[in-house]
Coordinates of C-alpha atoms (C1' of nucleotides) in Angstrom, one line a residue:
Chain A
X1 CA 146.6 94.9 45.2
X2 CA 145.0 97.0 47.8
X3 CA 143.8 97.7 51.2
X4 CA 146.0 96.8 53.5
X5 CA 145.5 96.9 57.1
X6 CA 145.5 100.2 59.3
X7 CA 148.5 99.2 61.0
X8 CA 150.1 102.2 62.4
X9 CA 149.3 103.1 65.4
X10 CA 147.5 106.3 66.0
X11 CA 147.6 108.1 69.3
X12 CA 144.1 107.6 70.7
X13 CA 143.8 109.8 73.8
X14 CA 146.2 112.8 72.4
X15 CA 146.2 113.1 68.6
X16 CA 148.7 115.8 69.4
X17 CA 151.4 113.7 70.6
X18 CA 153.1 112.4 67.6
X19 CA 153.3 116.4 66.3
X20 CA 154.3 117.8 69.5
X21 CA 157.9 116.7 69.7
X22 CA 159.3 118.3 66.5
X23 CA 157.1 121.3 67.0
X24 CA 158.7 122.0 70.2
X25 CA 162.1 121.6 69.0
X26 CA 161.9 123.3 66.3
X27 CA 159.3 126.1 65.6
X28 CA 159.8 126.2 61.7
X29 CA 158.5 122.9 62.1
X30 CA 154.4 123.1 61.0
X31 CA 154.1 119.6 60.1
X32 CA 154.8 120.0 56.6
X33 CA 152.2 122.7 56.0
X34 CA 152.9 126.0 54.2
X35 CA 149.7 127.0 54.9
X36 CA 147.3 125.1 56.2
X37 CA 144.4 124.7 54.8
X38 CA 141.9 123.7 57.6
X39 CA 141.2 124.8 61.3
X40 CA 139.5 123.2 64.1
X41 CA 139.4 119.6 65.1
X42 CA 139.8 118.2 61.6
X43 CA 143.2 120.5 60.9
X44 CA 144.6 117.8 64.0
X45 CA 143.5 115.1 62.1
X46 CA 145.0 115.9 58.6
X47 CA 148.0 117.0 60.6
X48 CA 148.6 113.6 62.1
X49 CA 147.6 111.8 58.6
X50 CA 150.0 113.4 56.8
X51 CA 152.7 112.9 58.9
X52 CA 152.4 109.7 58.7
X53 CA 151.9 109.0 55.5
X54 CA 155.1 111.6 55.0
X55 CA 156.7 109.3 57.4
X56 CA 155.9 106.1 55.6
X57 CA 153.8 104.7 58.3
X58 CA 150.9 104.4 56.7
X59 CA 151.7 103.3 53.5
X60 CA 150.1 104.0 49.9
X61 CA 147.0 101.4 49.6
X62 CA 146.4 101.8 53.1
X63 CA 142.6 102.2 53.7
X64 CA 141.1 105.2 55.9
X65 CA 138.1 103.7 57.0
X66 CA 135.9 106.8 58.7
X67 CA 134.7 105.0 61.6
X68 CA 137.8 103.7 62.5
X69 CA 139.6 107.1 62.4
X70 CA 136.8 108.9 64.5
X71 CA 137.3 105.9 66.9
X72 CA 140.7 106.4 67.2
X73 CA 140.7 110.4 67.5
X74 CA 137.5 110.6 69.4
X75 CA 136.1 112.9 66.6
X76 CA 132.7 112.4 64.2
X77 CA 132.7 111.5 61.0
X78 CA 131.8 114.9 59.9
X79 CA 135.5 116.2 61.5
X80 CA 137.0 112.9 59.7
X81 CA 135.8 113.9 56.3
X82 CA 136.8 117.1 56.2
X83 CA 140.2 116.2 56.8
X84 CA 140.0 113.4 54.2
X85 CA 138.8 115.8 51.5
X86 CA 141.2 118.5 52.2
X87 CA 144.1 115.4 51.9
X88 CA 142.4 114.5 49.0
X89 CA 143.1 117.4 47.4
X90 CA 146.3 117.4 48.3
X91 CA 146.9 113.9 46.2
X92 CA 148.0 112.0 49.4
X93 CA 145.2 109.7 49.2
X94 CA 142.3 108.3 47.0
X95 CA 138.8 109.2 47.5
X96 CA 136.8 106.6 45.9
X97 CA 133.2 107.5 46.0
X98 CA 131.1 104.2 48.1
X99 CA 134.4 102.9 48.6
X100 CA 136.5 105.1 50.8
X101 CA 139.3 106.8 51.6
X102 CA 143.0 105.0 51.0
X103 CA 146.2 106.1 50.9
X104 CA 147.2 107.6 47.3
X105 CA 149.4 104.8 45.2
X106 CA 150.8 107.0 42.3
X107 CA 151.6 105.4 39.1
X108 CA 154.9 105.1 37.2
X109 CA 153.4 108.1 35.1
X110 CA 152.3 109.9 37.8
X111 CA 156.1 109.8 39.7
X112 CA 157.3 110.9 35.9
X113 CA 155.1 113.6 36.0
X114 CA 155.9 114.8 39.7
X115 CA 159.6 114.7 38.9
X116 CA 159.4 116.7 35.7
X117 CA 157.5 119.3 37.7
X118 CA 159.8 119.8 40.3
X119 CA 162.6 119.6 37.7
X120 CA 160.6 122.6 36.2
X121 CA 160.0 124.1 39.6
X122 CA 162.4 123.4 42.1
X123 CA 166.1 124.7 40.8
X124 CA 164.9 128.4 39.2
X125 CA 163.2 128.2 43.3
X126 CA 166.6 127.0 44.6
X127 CA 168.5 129.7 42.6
X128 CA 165.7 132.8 43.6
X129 CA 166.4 131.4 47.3
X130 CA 169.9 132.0 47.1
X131 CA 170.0 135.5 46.1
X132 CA 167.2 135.9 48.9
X133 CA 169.3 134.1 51.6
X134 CA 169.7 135.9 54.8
X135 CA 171.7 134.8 57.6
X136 CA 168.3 133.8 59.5
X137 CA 167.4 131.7 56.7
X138 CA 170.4 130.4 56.8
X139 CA 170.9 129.0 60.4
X140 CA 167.5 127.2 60.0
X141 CA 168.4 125.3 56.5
X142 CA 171.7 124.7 59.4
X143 CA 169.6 123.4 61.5
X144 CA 167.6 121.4 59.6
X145 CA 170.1 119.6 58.4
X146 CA 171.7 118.9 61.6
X147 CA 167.5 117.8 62.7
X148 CA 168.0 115.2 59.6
X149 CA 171.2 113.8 60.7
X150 CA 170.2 113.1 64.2
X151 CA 166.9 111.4 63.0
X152 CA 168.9 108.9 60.8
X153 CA 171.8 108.5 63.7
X154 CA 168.4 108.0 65.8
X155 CA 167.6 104.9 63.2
X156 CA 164.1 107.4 62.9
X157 CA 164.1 106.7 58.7
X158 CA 161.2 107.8 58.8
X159 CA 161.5 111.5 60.1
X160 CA 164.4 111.6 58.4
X161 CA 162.4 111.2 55.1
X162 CA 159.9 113.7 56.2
X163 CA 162.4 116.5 57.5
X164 CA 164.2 115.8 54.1
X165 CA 161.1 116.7 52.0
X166 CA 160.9 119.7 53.9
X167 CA 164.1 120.9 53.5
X168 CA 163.0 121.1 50.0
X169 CA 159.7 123.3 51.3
X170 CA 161.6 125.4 53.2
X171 CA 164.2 126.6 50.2
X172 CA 160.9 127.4 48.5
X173 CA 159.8 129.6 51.4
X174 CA 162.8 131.4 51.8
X175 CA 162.3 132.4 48.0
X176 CA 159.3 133.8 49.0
X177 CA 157.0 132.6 46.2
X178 CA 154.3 130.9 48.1
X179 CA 152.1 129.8 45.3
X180 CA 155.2 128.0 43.9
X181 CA 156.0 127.0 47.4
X182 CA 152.5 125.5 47.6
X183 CA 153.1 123.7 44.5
X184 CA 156.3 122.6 45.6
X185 CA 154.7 121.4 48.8
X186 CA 152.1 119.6 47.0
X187 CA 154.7 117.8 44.5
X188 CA 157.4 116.6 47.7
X189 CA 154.2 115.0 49.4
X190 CA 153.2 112.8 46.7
X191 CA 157.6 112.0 45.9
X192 CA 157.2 110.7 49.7
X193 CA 154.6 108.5 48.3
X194 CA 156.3 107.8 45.2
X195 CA 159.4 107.1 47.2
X196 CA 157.5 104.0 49.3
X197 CA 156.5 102.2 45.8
X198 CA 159.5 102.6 44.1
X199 CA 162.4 103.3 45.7
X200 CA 165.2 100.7 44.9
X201 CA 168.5 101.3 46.6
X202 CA 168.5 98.8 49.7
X203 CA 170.6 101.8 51.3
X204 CA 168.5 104.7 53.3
X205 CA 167.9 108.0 51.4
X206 CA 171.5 109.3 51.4
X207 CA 170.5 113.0 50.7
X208 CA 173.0 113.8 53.5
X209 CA 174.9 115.0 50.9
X210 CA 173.5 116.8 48.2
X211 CA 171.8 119.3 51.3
X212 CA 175.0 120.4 52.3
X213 CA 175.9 121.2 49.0
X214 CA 173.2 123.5 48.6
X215 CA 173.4 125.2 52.0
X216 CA 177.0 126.0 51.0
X217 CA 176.0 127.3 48.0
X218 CA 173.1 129.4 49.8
X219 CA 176.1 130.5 52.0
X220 CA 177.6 132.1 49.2
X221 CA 174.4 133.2 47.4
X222 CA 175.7 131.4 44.6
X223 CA 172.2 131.1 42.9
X224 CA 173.3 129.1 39.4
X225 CA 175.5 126.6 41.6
X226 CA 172.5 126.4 43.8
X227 CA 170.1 125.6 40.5
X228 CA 172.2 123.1 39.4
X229 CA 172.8 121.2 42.3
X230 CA 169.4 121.2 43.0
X231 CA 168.8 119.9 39.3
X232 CA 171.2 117.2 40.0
X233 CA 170.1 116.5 43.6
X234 CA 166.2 115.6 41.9
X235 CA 167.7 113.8 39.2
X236 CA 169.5 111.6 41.6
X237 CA 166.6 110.6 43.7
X238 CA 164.7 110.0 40.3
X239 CA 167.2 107.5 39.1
X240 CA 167.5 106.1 42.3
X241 CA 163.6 105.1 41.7
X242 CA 162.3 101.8 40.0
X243 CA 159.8 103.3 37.6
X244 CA 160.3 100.2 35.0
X245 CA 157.4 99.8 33.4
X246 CA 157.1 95.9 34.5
X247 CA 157.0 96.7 38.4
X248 CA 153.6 98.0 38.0
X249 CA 151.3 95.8 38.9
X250 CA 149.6 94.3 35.8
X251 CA 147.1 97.2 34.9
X252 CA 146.9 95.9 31.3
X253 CA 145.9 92.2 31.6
X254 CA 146.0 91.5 27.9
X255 CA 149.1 93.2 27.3
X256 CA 150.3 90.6 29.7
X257 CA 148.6 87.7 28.9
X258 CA 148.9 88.4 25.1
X259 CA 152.2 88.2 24.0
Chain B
X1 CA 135.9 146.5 51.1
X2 CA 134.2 142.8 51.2
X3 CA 130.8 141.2 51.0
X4 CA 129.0 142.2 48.0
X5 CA 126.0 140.7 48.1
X6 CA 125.1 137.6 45.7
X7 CA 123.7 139.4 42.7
X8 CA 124.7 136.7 40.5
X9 CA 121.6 134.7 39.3
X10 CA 122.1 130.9 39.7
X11 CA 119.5 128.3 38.1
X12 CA 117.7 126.9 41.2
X13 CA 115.5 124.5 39.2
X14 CA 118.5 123.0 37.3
X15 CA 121.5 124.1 37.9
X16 CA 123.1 122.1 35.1
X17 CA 121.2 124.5 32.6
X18 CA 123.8 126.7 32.8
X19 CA 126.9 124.2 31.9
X20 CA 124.4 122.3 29.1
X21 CA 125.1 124.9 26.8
X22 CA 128.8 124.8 26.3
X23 CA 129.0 121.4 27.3
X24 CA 126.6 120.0 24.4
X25 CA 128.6 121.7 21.6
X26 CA 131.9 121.2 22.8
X27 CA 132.9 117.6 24.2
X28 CA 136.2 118.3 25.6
X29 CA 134.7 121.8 27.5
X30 CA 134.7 120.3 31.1
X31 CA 133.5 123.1 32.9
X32 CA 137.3 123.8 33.3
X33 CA 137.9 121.2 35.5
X34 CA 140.9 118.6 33.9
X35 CA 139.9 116.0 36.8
X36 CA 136.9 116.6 38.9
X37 CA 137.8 116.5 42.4
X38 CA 134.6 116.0 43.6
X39 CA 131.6 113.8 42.4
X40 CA 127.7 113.7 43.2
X41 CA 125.4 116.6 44.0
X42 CA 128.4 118.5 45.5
X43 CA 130.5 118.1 42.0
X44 CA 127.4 119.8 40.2
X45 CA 127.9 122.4 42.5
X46 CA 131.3 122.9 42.4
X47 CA 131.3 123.5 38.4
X48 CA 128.5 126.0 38.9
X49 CA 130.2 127.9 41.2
X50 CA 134.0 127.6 39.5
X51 CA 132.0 128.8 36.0
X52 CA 130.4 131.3 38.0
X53 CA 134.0 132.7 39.0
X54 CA 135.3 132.1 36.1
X55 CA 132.7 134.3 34.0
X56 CA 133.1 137.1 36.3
X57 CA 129.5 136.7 37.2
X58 CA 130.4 136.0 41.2
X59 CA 133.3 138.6 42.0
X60 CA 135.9 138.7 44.4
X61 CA 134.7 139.5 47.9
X62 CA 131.1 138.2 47.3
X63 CA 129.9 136.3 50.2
X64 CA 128.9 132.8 49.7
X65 CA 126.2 131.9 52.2
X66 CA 125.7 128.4 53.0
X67 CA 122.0 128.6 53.7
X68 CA 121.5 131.2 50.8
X69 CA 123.4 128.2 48.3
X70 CA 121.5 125.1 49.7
X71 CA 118.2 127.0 49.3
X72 CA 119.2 127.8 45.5
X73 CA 120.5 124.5 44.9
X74 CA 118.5 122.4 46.8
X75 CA 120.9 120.1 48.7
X76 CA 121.7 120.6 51.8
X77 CA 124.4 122.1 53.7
X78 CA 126.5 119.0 54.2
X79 CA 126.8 119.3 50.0
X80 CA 127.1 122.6 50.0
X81 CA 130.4 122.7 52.7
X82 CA 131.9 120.1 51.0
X83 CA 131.8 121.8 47.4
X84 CA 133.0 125.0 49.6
X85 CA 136.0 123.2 50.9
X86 CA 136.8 121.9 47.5
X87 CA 136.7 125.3 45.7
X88 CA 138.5 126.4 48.9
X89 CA 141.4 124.5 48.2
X90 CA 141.6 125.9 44.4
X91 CA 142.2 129.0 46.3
X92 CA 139.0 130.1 44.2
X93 CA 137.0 131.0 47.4
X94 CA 138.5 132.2 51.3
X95 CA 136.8 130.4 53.7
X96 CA 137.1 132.3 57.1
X97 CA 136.3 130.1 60.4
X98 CA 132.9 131.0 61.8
X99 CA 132.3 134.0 59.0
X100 CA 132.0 132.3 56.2
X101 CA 132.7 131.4 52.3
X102 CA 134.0 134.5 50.6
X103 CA 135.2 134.4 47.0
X104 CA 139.1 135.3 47.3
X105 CA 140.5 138.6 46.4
X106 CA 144.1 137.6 45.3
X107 CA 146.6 140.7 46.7
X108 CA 149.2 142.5 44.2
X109 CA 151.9 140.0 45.7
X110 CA 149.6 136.7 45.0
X111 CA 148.8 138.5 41.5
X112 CA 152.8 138.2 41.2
X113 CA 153.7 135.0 42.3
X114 CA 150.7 133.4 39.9
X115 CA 152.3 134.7 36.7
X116 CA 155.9 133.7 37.9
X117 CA 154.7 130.4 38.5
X118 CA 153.0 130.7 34.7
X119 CA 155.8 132.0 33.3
X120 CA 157.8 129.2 35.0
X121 CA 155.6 126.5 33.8
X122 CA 153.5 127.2 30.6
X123 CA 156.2 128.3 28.1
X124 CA 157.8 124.9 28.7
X125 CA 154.7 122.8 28.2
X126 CA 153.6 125.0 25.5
X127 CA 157.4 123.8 24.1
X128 CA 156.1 120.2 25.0
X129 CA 152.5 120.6 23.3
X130 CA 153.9 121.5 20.1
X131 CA 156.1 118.6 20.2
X132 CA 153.5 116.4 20.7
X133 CA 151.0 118.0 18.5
X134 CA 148.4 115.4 16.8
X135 CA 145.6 116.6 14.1
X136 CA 143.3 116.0 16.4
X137 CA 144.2 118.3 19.2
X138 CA 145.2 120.8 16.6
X139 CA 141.8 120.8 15.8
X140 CA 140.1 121.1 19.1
X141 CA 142.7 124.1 19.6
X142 CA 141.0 125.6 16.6
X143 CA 137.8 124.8 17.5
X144 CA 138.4 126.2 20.6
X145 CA 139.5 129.6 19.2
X146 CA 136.7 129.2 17.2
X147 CA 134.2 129.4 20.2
X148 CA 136.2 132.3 22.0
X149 CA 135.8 134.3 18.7
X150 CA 131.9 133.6 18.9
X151 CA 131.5 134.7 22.7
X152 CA 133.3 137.7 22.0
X153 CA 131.3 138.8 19.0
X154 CA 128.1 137.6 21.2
X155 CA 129.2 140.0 23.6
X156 CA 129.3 137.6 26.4
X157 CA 132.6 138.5 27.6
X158 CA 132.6 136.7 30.8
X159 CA 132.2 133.4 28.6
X160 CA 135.2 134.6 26.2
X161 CA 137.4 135.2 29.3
X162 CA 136.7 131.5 30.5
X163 CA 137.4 130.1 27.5
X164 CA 140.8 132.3 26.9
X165 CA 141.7 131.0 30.3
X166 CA 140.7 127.2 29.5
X167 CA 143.1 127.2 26.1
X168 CA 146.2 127.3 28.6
X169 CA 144.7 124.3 30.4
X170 CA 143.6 122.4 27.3
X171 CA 147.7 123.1 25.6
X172 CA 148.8 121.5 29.1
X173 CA 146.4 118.4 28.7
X174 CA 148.1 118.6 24.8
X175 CA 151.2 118.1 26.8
X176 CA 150.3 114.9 28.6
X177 CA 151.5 116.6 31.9
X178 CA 148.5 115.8 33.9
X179 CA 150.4 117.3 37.1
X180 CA 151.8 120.6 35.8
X181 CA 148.0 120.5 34.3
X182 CA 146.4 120.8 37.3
X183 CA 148.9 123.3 38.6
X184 CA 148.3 125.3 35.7
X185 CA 144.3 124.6 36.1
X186 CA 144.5 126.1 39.2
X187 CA 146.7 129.1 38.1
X188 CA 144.3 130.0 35.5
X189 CA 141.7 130.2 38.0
X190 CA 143.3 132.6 40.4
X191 CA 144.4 134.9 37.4
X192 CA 140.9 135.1 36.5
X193 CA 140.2 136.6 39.8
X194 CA 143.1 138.7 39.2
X195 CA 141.3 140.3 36.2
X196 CA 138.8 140.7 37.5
X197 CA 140.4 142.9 40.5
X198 CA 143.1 144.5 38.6
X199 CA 143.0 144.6 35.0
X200 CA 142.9 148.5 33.8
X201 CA 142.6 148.4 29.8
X202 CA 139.4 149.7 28.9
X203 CA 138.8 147.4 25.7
X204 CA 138.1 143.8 26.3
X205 CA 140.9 141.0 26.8
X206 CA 141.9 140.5 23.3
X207 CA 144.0 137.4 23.2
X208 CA 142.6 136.5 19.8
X209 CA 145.7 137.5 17.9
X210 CA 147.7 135.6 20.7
X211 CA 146.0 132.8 20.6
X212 CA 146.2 132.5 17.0
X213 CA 149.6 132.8 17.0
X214 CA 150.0 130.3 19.3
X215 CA 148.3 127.6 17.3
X216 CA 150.0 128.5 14.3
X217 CA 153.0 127.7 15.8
X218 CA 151.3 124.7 17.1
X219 CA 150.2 123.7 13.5
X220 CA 154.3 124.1 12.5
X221 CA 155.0 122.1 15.7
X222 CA 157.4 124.5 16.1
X223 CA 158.2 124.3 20.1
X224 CA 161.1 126.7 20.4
X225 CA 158.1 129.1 19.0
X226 CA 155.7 128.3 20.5
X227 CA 157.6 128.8 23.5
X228 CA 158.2 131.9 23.0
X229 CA 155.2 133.1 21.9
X230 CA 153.5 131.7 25.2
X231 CA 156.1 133.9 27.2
X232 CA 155.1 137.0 25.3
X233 CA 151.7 136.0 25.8
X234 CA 152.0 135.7 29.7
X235 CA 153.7 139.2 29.4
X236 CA 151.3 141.1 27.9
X237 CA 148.8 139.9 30.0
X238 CA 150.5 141.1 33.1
X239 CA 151.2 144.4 31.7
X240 CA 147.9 145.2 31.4
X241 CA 147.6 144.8 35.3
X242 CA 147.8 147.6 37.2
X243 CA 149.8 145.9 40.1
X244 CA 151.1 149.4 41.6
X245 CA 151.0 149.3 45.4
X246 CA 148.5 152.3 45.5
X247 CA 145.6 150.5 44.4
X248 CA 145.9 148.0 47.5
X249 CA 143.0 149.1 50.1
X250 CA 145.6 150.3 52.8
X251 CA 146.8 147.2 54.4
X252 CA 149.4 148.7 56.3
X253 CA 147.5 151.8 58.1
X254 CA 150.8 153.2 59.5
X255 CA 152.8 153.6 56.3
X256 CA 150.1 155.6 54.8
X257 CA 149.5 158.1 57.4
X258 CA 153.0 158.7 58.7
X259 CA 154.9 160.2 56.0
Chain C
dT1 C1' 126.7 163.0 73.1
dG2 C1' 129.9 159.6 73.1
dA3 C1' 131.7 155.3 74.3
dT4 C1' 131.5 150.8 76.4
dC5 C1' 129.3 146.7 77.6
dA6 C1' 126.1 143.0 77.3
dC7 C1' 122.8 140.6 74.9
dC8 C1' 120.9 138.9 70.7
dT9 C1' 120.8 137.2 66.2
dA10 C1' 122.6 135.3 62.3
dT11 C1' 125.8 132.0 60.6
dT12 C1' 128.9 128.4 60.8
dG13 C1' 130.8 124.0 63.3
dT14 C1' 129.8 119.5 64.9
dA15 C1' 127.3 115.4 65.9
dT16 C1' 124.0 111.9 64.8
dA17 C1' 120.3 109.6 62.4
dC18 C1' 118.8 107.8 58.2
dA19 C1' 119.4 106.6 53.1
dA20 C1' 121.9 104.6 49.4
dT21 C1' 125.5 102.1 47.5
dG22 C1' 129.1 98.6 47.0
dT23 C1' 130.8 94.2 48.7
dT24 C1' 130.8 89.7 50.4
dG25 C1' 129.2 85.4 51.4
dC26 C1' 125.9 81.8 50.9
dG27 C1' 122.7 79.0 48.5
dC28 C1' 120.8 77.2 44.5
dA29 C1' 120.7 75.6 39.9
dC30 C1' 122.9 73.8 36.1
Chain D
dG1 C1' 132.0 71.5 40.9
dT2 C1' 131.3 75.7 39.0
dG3 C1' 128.8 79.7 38.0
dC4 C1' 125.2 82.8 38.9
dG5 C1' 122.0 85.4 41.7
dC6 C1' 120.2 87.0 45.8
dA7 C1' 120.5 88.7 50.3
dA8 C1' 122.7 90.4 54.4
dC9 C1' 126.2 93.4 55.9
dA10 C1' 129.4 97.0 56.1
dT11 C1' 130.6 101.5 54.7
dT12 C1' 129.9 105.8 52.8
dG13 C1' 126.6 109.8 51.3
dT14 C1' 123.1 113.0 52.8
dA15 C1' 120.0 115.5 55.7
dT16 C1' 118.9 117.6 59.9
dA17 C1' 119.2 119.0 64.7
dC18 C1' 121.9 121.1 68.1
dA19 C1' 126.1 123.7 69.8
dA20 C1' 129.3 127.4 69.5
dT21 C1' 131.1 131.6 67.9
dA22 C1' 131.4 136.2 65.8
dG23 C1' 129.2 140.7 64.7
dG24 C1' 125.8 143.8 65.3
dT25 C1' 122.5 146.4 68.0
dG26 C1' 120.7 148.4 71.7
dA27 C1' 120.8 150.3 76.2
dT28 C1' 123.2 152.3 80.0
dC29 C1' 126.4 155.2 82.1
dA30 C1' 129.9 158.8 82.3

DNA sequence: TGATCACCTATTGTATACAATGTTGCGCAC
DNA sequence: GTGCGCAACATTGTATACAATAGGTGATCA
């Protein structure tokens, strides 16, 4: 039920490559991080890791073997471990002591859990951002939008998922609560995760939708239609998640084998 | 305005003398931690220096040496950083590139945003707790009260002010919210850095009658109450702050001196 | 006397070597 | 043939040595 193969491929020679393309496009783009928590060498590496993981190229399970990532980034292990205890702490991966690092596999309670914290989090944010909402702020929810539809035209699911999650950081930031932000950071990393288990729907995330809502009602300041839609918007992607008790994979042998 | 030296006196034989205590008496006192993000030597630690924070002992601004810890602890530096970066990501300690560890000294805005994000998230699982109550956790709550009274009449206050601050994360374990847990954890922690910077009452942190309340409404499993009285609770803690704009050490140099 | 620059020291950042632990595969016994 | 146990291996945990950087201190010059 675990460890599958590292099979994304990693830039070797430039780690920076796979960042560098969004960044320059668009400058709100950090990667996903509100504020980073590490600098130097290793800040690279969890960059590049938890992109893509957010981009669901390395999928949960995954292992992070420590030699094979200084290999790949030209780094020591000392620089590889940092990074994997600072993503650690993030949730996005495992860190099983003798064992290694792999990629974090919530469980059905876990994804419960995430989703009732941004349910708890995420509109009261979404309304504080609307009352906040300045034309600047404005034009870059705009733009990210626009950045989402292009990746899916692109056939790029995978950025799309990322930039779609951030849209979510982003309304957090422009409510200037940064702890909250941080959480809310924290809780769309590990729904990316949650998202690669469970998701159902054979169709791509189709959050095309709910977005513009919100950045109409952030046009208007309209901060209670903003908090509901937002309410709705996470209670759509939760239903559109398998969390069935049955599509876990057999944790409880005798309730299995003991009817 | 930084750098106090290290005046607090850690255990260098045994550092787990100075968990044992509280830990022997009371099985569910974890040193604060609900899931210990770290294990081995540098989990040890970890807990000393999070209890350390927590009892006001080590305060804001003091310097954390990584020679000046391995020599007291007697692990080595690798051990050391790595318990660093962990407590660094709790936002319990600042860790500056190239100057060093630095326990963090939360501004008036960061004091803000943690008790919006408490008063976004604890009434709620407080409402949760109560529905949920079992005798059991009722009477660990009481037993719990039970110890806070005892520090207090000890006179170790910095022990009574951990343990206030652990009955919020022991009513969100009560809740079964191991997410919003951790959030809270971690919320907890800062605010108990933010006493220690800005609280202004002369008496001592008296959230015995609070408390109290709290698990009588608990006892009733009366959520809508307890709800409410958690609100109140969060309240009156942040009124006795002293969170004016004055007491910040000048920041903005300009503003002050051009009138 | 004051300020500026350069050097020096103290401290952290990184790499590597060694120790410890968990896993896997093989062989032996039953 | 199956199960157990041992041993070799692979991988992570820890310690230490070296490199790099920031801050402080002293000297020198205006």
């Amino acid at each position: 039920m675990d460890a599958i193969t590292l099979h994304v491929e990693l830039d070797s020679q430039n780690p920076h490559d796979g960042i560098e393309g969004s960044k320059m496009t668009k400058p709100s783009d950090n990667q996903g991080f509100i504020q980073p928590t590490l600098s130097g060498p290793s800040a690279t590496l969890e960059a590049s890791l938890s992109l893509a993981i957010h981009e669901h190229r390395l999928l949960p399970g995954t292992k992070l073997g420590e030699d094979e990532l200084s290999d790949i980034f030209n780094v020591s292990r000392t620089v590889v471990r940092t990074a994997l205890q600072s993503l650690s702490h993030s949730q996005l991966i495992d860190l099983k002591r003798n064992r290694g690092a792999f990629v974090a596999q919530p469980t059905i309670k876990e994804a419960r859990e995430v989703f009732e914290a941004r349910a708890l989090l995420e509109p009261r944010t979404a309304h504080s951002a609307a009352e906040r909402m300045t034309p600047d702020a404005l034009a870059q929810l705009e733009a990210h939008i626009a950045a989402e539809h292009d990746a899916l035209a692109a056939g790029e699911h995978g950025k799309a998922l990322r930039l779609s999650g951030q849209f979510h950081i982003e309304i957090s930031r422009i409510a200037d609560q940064s702890t909250i932000a941080g959480f809310i950071e924290r809780l769309v990393a590990r729904s990316s995760l949650i998202i690669a288990i469970y998701w159902r729907r054979q169709s791509a995330l189709c959050e095309k939708h709910a977005h513009h809502a919100l950045v109409d009602a952030f046009r208007r300041k309209d901060g209670t239609e903003a908090e509901a839609l937002m309410k709705s918007h996470l209670l759509d992607i939760l239903t559109a998640l398998d969390l069935r008790e049955t599509s876990e994979p057999a944790g409880n042998l005798r309730d299995v084998l003991v009817p």
